GROMACS .gro file of C-alpha atoms in nm:
model
  315
    1MET     CA    1  -0.012   0.043   0.002
    2SER     CA    2   0.162   0.352  -0.047
    3GLN     CA    3   0.162   0.561   0.203
    4ASP     CA    4   0.206   0.990   0.265
    5ARG     CA    5   0.492   1.128   0.128
    6PRO     CA    6   0.579   1.450   0.291
    7ALA     CA    7   0.642   1.785   0.133
    8ALA     CA    8   1.021   1.873  -0.012
    9VAL     CA    9   1.183   2.073  -0.167
   10HIS     CA   10   1.483   1.880  -0.426
   11ARG     CA   11   1.753   2.011  -0.552
   12LEU     CA   12   1.946   1.816  -0.866
   13GLN     CA   13   2.264   1.840  -1.100
   14VAL     CA   14   2.183   1.731  -1.438
   15ALA     CA   15   2.462   1.459  -1.498
   16ASP     CA   16   2.687   1.432  -1.867
   17GLU     CA   17   2.516   1.085  -1.929
   18GLU     CA   18   2.188   1.345  -1.872
   19GLN     CA   19   2.230   1.529  -2.151
   20GLY     CA   20   1.951   1.576  -2.393
   21SER     CA   21   1.657   1.425  -2.143
   22ARG     CA   22   1.335   1.584  -2.147
   23ALA     CA   23   1.308   1.730  -1.776
   24ASP     CA   24   1.028   1.581  -1.690
   25VAL     CA   25   1.189   1.203  -1.763
   26PHE     CA   26   1.495   1.307  -1.586
   27ILE     CA   27   1.254   1.439  -1.249
   28ALA     CA   28   1.087   1.113  -1.308
   29ARG     CA   29   1.402   0.904  -1.259
   30GLN     CA   30   1.557   1.132  -1.018
   31LEU     CA   31   1.242   1.135  -0.760
   32GLN     CA   32   1.148   0.757  -0.848
   33ILE     CA   33   0.800   0.937  -0.912
   34PRO     CA   34   0.522   0.825  -1.221
   35ARG     CA   35   0.607   1.082  -1.528
   36ALA     CA   36   0.292   1.198  -1.559
   37GLU     CA   37   0.349   1.285  -1.124
   38ALA     CA   38   0.667   1.470  -1.313
   39THR     CA   39   0.503   1.608  -1.646
   40GLU     CA   40   0.238   1.750  -1.423
   41LEU     CA   41   0.482   1.915  -1.165
   42CYS     CA   42   0.662   2.122  -1.444
   43ARG     CA   43   0.347   2.179  -1.608
   44SER     CA   44   0.239   2.320  -1.211
   45LYS     CA   45   0.539   2.617  -1.202
   46GLN     CA   46   0.716   2.358  -0.936
   47VAL     CA   47   1.037   2.296  -1.134
   48GLN     CA   48   1.325   2.523  -1.192
   49VAL     CA   49   1.611   2.510  -1.403
   50ASN     CA   50   1.907   2.723  -1.354
   51ALA     CA   51   1.677   2.978  -1.146
   52ARG     CA   52   1.409   3.016  -1.386
   53THR     CA   53   1.066   2.872  -1.373
   54ILE     CA   54   0.925   2.614  -1.649
   55SER     CA   55   0.595   2.539  -1.776
   56LYS     CA   56   0.688   2.252  -1.973
   57SER     CA   57   0.991   2.003  -2.054
   58PRO     CA   58   1.285   2.177  -2.247
   59LYS     CA   59   1.546   1.887  -2.311
   60LEU     CA   60   1.846   1.961  -2.057
   61LYS     CA   61   2.185   1.986  -2.078
   62ALA     CA   62   2.478   1.858  -1.901
   63GLY     CA   63   2.513   2.050  -1.556
   64ASP     CA   64   2.173   2.209  -1.517
   65GLN     CA   65   2.060   2.253  -1.184
   66LEU     CA   66   1.704   2.186  -1.116
   67VAL     CA   67   1.508   2.237  -0.793
   68VAL     CA   68   1.188   2.057  -0.819
   69ASN     CA   69   0.907   2.179  -0.519
   70LEU     CA   70   0.685   1.807  -0.435
   71PRO     CA   71   0.458   1.906  -0.266
   72ALA     CA   72   0.312   1.683  -0.002
   73LYS     CA   73   0.064   1.354  -0.088
   74GLU     CA   74  -0.167   1.134   0.079
   75ASP     CA   75  -0.195   0.787   0.064
   76PRO     CA   76  -0.520   0.793  -0.140
   77LEU     CA   77  -0.657   0.383   0.104
   78LYS     CA   78  -0.577   0.628   0.395
   79VAL     CA   79  -0.907   0.617   0.664
   80ARG     CA   80  -0.978   0.986   0.680
   81VAL     CA   81  -1.159   0.970   1.005
   82GLU     CA   82  -1.435   1.231   1.015
   83ARG     CA   83  -1.796   1.283   1.117
   84VAL     CA   84  -2.108   1.181   0.826
   85GLU     CA   85  -2.388   1.411   1.005
   86ASN     CA   86  -2.710   1.132   0.824
   87LEU     CA   87  -2.539   0.833   0.856
   88LYS     CA   88  -2.747   0.663   1.116
   89ILE     CA   89  -2.724   0.352   1.322
   90ILE     CA   90  -2.994   0.093   1.293
   91ALA     CA   91  -2.820  -0.147   1.535
   92ASP     CA   92  -2.578  -0.168   1.747
   93ASP     CA   93  -2.450  -0.513   1.920
   94GLU     CA   94  -2.144  -0.669   2.018
   95HIS     CA   95  -2.057  -0.827   1.675
   96PHE     CA   96  -2.159  -0.558   1.511
   97VAL     CA   97  -2.317  -0.252   1.382
   98VAL     CA   98  -2.569  -0.165   1.131
   99ILE     CA   99  -2.592   0.178   0.894
  100ASP     CA  100  -2.803   0.358   0.720
  101LYS     CA  101  -2.523   0.525   0.499
  102PRO     CA  102  -2.690   0.793   0.349
  103VAL     CA  103  -2.528   0.873  -0.085
  104GLY     CA  104  -2.241   1.028  -0.077
  105VAL     CA  105  -2.054   0.833   0.120
  106ALA     CA  106  -1.834   0.544   0.015
  107ALA     CA  107  -1.803   0.203   0.208
  108HIS     CA  108  -1.360   0.265   0.219
  109PRO     CA  109  -1.074   0.473   0.072
  110SER     CA  110  -1.007   0.395  -0.335
  111PRO     CA  111  -0.783   0.541  -0.531
  112GLY     CA  112  -0.922   0.886  -0.673
  113TRP     CA  113  -1.195   0.905  -0.382
  114VAL     CA  114  -1.148   1.199  -0.142
  115GLY     CA  115  -1.545   1.220  -0.022
  116PRO     CA  116  -1.665   1.076   0.375
  117THR     CA  117  -1.635   0.705   0.393
  118VAL     CA  118  -1.807   0.432   0.611
  119VAL     CA  119  -1.474   0.286   0.828
  120GLY     CA  120  -1.405   0.701   0.883
  121ALA     CA  121  -1.720   0.777   0.960
  122LEU     CA  122  -1.745   0.531   1.169
  123ALA     CA  123  -1.382   0.538   1.364
  124ALA     CA  124  -1.524   0.953   1.425
  125GLU     CA  125  -1.806   0.821   1.637
  126GLY     CA  126  -1.603   0.568   1.871
  127TYR     CA  127  -1.646   0.230   1.736
  128ASN     CA  128  -1.403  -0.018   1.752
  129ILE     CA  129  -1.424  -0.226   1.380
  130SER     CA  130  -1.250  -0.583   1.293
  131THR     CA  131  -0.923  -0.522   1.211
  132SER     CA  132  -0.919  -0.847   0.989
  133GLY     CA  133  -0.921  -0.775   0.637
  134ALA     CA  134  -0.695  -0.467   0.485
  135PRO     CA  135  -0.616  -0.115   0.677
  136GLU     CA  136  -0.853   0.009   0.454
  137ARG     CA  137  -1.143  -0.215   0.460
  138GLN     CA  138  -1.121  -0.332   0.820
  139GLY     CA  139  -1.498  -0.450   0.908
  140ILE     CA  140  -1.611  -0.390   0.590
  141VAL     CA  141  -1.785  -0.730   0.452
  142HIS     CA  142  -2.042  -0.566   0.214
  143ARG     CA  143  -2.021  -0.264  -0.039
  144LEU     CA  144  -2.311  -0.008  -0.149
  145ASP     CA  145  -2.208   0.191  -0.444
  146VAL     CA  146  -2.117   0.590  -0.287
  147GLY     CA  147  -2.491   0.731  -0.525
  148THR     CA  148  -2.646   0.409  -0.314
  149SER     CA  149  -2.844   0.521  -0.024
  150GLY     CA  150  -2.937   0.196   0.227
  151LEU     CA  151  -2.855  -0.050   0.506
  152MET     CA  152  -2.472  -0.197   0.551
  153VAL     CA  153  -2.354  -0.426   0.838
  154VAL     CA  154  -1.999  -0.373   0.948
  155ALA     CA  155  -1.816  -0.633   1.155
  156LYS     CA  156  -1.666  -0.567   1.539
  157THR     CA  157  -1.534  -0.824   1.575
  158GLU     CA  158  -1.326  -1.090   1.391
  159LEU     CA  159  -1.537  -1.359   1.512
  160ALA     CA  160  -1.871  -1.157   1.277
  161TYR     CA  161  -1.601  -1.041   1.012
  162THR     CA  162  -1.501  -1.363   0.960
  163GLU     CA  163  -1.896  -1.530   1.018
  164LEU     CA  164  -1.992  -1.227   0.784
  165LYS     CA  165  -1.727  -1.227   0.513
  166ARG     CA  166  -1.798  -1.621   0.441
  167ALA     CA  167  -2.230  -1.587   0.530
  168PHE     CA  168  -2.194  -1.280   0.161
  169LYS     CA  169  -1.980  -1.549  -0.021
  170GLU     CA  170  -2.212  -1.784   0.013
  171ARG     CA  171  -2.459  -1.560  -0.027
  172THR     CA  172  -2.665  -1.603   0.256
  173PRO     CA  173  -2.787  -1.275   0.393
  174LYS     CA  174  -3.159  -1.131   0.252
  175LYS     CA  175  -3.039  -0.817   0.078
  176ILE     CA  176  -3.330  -0.642  -0.032
  177TYR     CA  177  -3.291  -0.340  -0.230
  178HIS     CA  178  -3.601  -0.099  -0.356
  179ALA     CA  179  -3.555   0.105  -0.710
  180VAL     CA  180  -3.745   0.320  -0.951
  181VAL     CA  181  -3.637   0.182  -1.286
  182GLN     CA  182  -3.780   0.351  -1.672
  183GLY     CA  183  -4.079   0.205  -1.818
  184LEU     CA  184  -4.280  -0.147  -1.681
  185PRO     CA  185  -4.016  -0.423  -1.667
  186ASP     CA  186  -4.234  -0.700  -1.875
  187PRO     CA  187  -4.266  -0.952  -1.731
  188LEU     CA  188  -4.374  -0.780  -1.425
  189GLU     CA  189  -4.198  -1.006  -1.187
  190GLY     CA  190  -3.911  -1.241  -1.291
  191THR     CA  191  -3.491  -1.271  -1.285
  192ILE     CA  192  -3.217  -1.132  -1.480
  193ASP     CA  193  -2.954  -1.384  -1.572
  194ALA     CA  194  -2.687  -1.190  -1.733
  195PRO     CA  195  -2.276  -1.215  -1.649
  196ILE     CA  196  -2.155  -0.881  -1.592
  197GLY     CA  197  -1.790  -0.777  -1.642
  198ARG     CA  198  -1.601  -0.445  -1.605
  199HIS     CA  199  -1.698  -0.263  -2.012
  200PRO     CA  200  -1.470  -0.279  -2.261
  201GLY     CA  201  -1.428   0.123  -2.295
  202PHE     CA  202  -1.479   0.254  -1.995
  203GLU     CA  203  -1.273   0.116  -1.678
  204TRP     CA  204  -1.500   0.328  -1.437
  205LYS     CA  205  -1.817   0.110  -1.563
  206PHE     CA  206  -1.966  -0.246  -1.593
  207ALA     CA  207  -2.148  -0.378  -1.874
  208VAL     CA  208  -2.352  -0.768  -1.907
  209LEU     CA  209  -2.044  -0.935  -2.126
  210ASP     CA  210  -1.973  -1.252  -2.264
  211GLY     CA  211  -1.724  -1.417  -2.026
  212GLY     CA  212  -1.850  -1.215  -1.746
  213ARG     CA  213  -1.915  -1.290  -1.368
  214ASN     CA  214  -2.247  -1.519  -1.256
  215SER     CA  215  -2.496  -1.230  -1.215
  216VAL     CA  216  -2.889  -1.313  -1.067
  217THR     CA  217  -3.094  -1.032  -0.994
  218HIS     CA  218  -3.521  -1.132  -0.899
  219TYR     CA  219  -3.770  -0.865  -0.962
  220LYS     CA  220  -4.068  -0.745  -0.900
  221VAL     CA  221  -4.259  -0.431  -0.951
  222GLU     CA  222  -4.467  -0.291  -0.706
  223GLU     CA  223  -4.604  -0.034  -0.854
  224ALA     CA  224  -4.670   0.149  -1.253
  225PHE     CA  225  -4.676   0.512  -1.314
  226GLY     CA  226  -4.623   0.479  -1.670
  227ARG     CA  227  -4.259   0.680  -1.741
  228ALA     CA  228  -4.169   0.453  -1.455
  229SER     CA  229  -4.239   0.164  -1.223
  230LEU     CA  230  -4.117   0.087  -0.819
  231VAL     CA  231  -4.004  -0.232  -0.830
  232GLU     CA  232  -3.819  -0.445  -0.523
  233VAL     CA  233  -3.478  -0.650  -0.589
  234GLU     CA  234  -3.369  -0.936  -0.461
  235LEU     CA  235  -3.032  -0.965  -0.521
  236GLU     CA  236  -2.869  -1.402  -0.551
  237THR     CA  237  -2.502  -1.263  -0.650
  238GLY     CA  238  -2.354  -0.921  -0.517
  239ARG     CA  239  -2.141  -0.793  -0.890
  240THR     CA  240  -2.009  -0.447  -0.844
  241HIS     CA  241  -2.357  -0.258  -1.014
  242GLN     CA  242  -2.514  -0.523  -1.093
  243ILE     CA  243  -2.880  -0.408  -1.075
  244ARG     CA  244  -2.814  -0.121  -1.272
  245VAL     CA  245  -2.613  -0.290  -1.519
  246HIS     CA  246  -2.880  -0.558  -1.580
  247PHE     CA  247  -3.164  -0.288  -1.598
  248SER     CA  248  -2.996  -0.086  -1.816
  249ALA     CA  249  -2.876  -0.412  -2.035
  250PHE     CA  250  -3.286  -0.466  -1.977
  251GLY     CA  251  -3.386  -0.150  -2.135
  252HIS     CA  252  -3.501  -0.001  -1.829
  253PRO     CA  253  -3.188   0.159  -1.626
  254CYS     CA  254  -3.256   0.304  -1.260
  255ALA     CA  255  -3.447   0.689  -1.322
  256GLY     CA  256  -3.134   0.944  -1.239
  257ASP     CA  257  -2.912   0.721  -1.313
  258GLN     CA  258  -2.711   0.883  -1.615
  259THR     CA  259  -2.480   0.652  -1.637
  260TYR     CA  260  -2.635   0.366  -1.708
  261GLY     CA  261  -2.850   0.525  -2.017
  262ALA     CA  262  -3.109   0.709  -1.768
  263ASP     CA  263  -3.333   0.955  -1.948
  264PRO     CA  264  -3.187   1.327  -1.786
  265LYS     CA  265  -3.494   1.518  -1.877
  266LEU     CA  266  -3.724   1.305  -1.648
  267ALA     CA  267  -3.401   1.298  -1.369
  268ALA     CA  268  -3.452   1.650  -1.332
  269ALA     CA  269  -3.841   1.656  -1.325
  270LEU     CA  270  -3.833   1.462  -1.074
  271GLY     CA  271  -3.504   1.616  -0.900
  272LEU     CA  272  -3.300   1.335  -0.908
  273THR     CA  273  -2.894   1.391  -0.883
  274ARG     CA  274  -2.846   0.957  -0.904
  275GLN     CA  275  -2.974   0.699  -0.964
  276TRP     CA  276  -3.304   0.551  -0.751
  277LEU     CA  277  -3.191   0.305  -0.574
  278HIS     CA  278  -3.195   0.215  -0.241
  279ALA     CA  279  -3.015  -0.092   0.034
  280HIS     CA  280  -3.411  -0.135   0.169
  281GLN     CA  281  -3.360  -0.501   0.375
  282LEU     CA  282  -3.068  -0.653   0.533
  283GLY     CA  283  -3.142  -0.987   0.688
  284PHE     CA  284  -2.842  -1.239   0.784
  285ALA     CA  285  -2.728  -1.489   1.062
  286HIS     CA  286  -2.612  -1.341   1.361
  287PRO     CA  287  -2.262  -1.443   1.386
  288ALA     CA  288  -2.254  -1.590   1.738
  289THR     CA  289  -2.639  -1.684   1.784
  290GLY     CA  290  -2.724  -1.795   1.457
  291GLN     CA  291  -3.076  -1.626   1.529
  292TRP     CA  292  -3.178  -1.505   1.240
  293VAL     CA  293  -3.178  -1.057   1.252
  294GLU     CA  294  -3.346  -0.835   0.962
  295PHE     CA  295  -3.333  -0.484   0.939
  296VAL     CA  296  -3.559  -0.230   0.699
  297SER     CA  297  -3.422   0.102   0.585
  298GLU     CA  298  -3.758   0.378   0.487
  299TYR     CA  299  -3.653   0.616   0.193
  300PRO     CA  300  -3.413   0.933   0.215
  301ALA     CA  301  -3.562   1.221   0.139
  302ASP     CA  302  -3.503   1.317  -0.213
  303LEU     CA  303  -3.591   0.955  -0.342
  304ALA     CA  304  -3.893   0.971  -0.149
  305GLY     CA  305  -3.965   1.309  -0.258
  306ALA     CA  306  -3.948   1.154  -0.608
  307LEU     CA  307  -4.141   0.863  -0.567
  308GLU     CA  308  -4.470   1.064  -0.509
  309LEU     CA  309  -4.412   1.301  -0.774
  310LEU     CA  310  -4.478   1.036  -0.988
  311ARG     CA  311  -4.746   0.864  -0.759
  312GLU     CA  312  -4.924   1.229  -0.773
  313GLY     CA  313  -4.827   1.230  -1.159
  314THR     CA  314  -4.719   1.587  -1.170
  315TYR     CA  315  -4.327   1.575  -1.240
   0.00000   0.00000   0.00000
């Protein structure tokens, strides 16, 4: 795992054998950093050659003196402890905590994500969670997308981490989501069984692909509104973006989910700035006693408001 890097000023001299090297190439080699980072240092005027600030990457001559200002860099996987006001504690057991995750919060730190995380929020509230797993994912036994709200269970003890991790791998927990999808699925109740893999054109998207991982989604239409429908979804598998990908491939993307083809006009009419998708119900065997426990989460305000507009037909 990468580490935090303190800010530093480096003074470099170009040796005879480095004659003709581009500045970014020379800096990357000398400081052992990615060339793209060295190029950005030049572009952002963090480099001086012979006391003159540069903004490009000129070719260097033997004897040139470089001063490189290397800004501090935070480990992208470092857990930042910060409170999340809308994060609700649904159940606080000796072995686990069940939370109602708000939109805009990731399960754990990851490269490219600079917002709040469940791990950091629980630490800010004083929860001691399991130390099993990678340091940035301690206690995390399953995940929700940043743009998906609802129920998550986080392990507090090593026993809970082991048992819950096994349970999710064996697909024994009950995971029920509610989603508003565009149009009216036909049939009104059914199963989408289609393999999912990483999208060949976008590394941050997924798609139904031959050779993808087995993915099974069961659904039932609860209410129909014409342009959209409220569906109850039960996951048999738990692939990244599974519900969003399956319903998009089925021709009924989640309302507001423009990443997967939702109508931006409908999203605007319903006041949605994210997909209408909520982890509504979660059940699992207690990791210590084996007793079945189950929890329910109500819709947050943005989803409830959009649903009310659909019911009233005023969107």
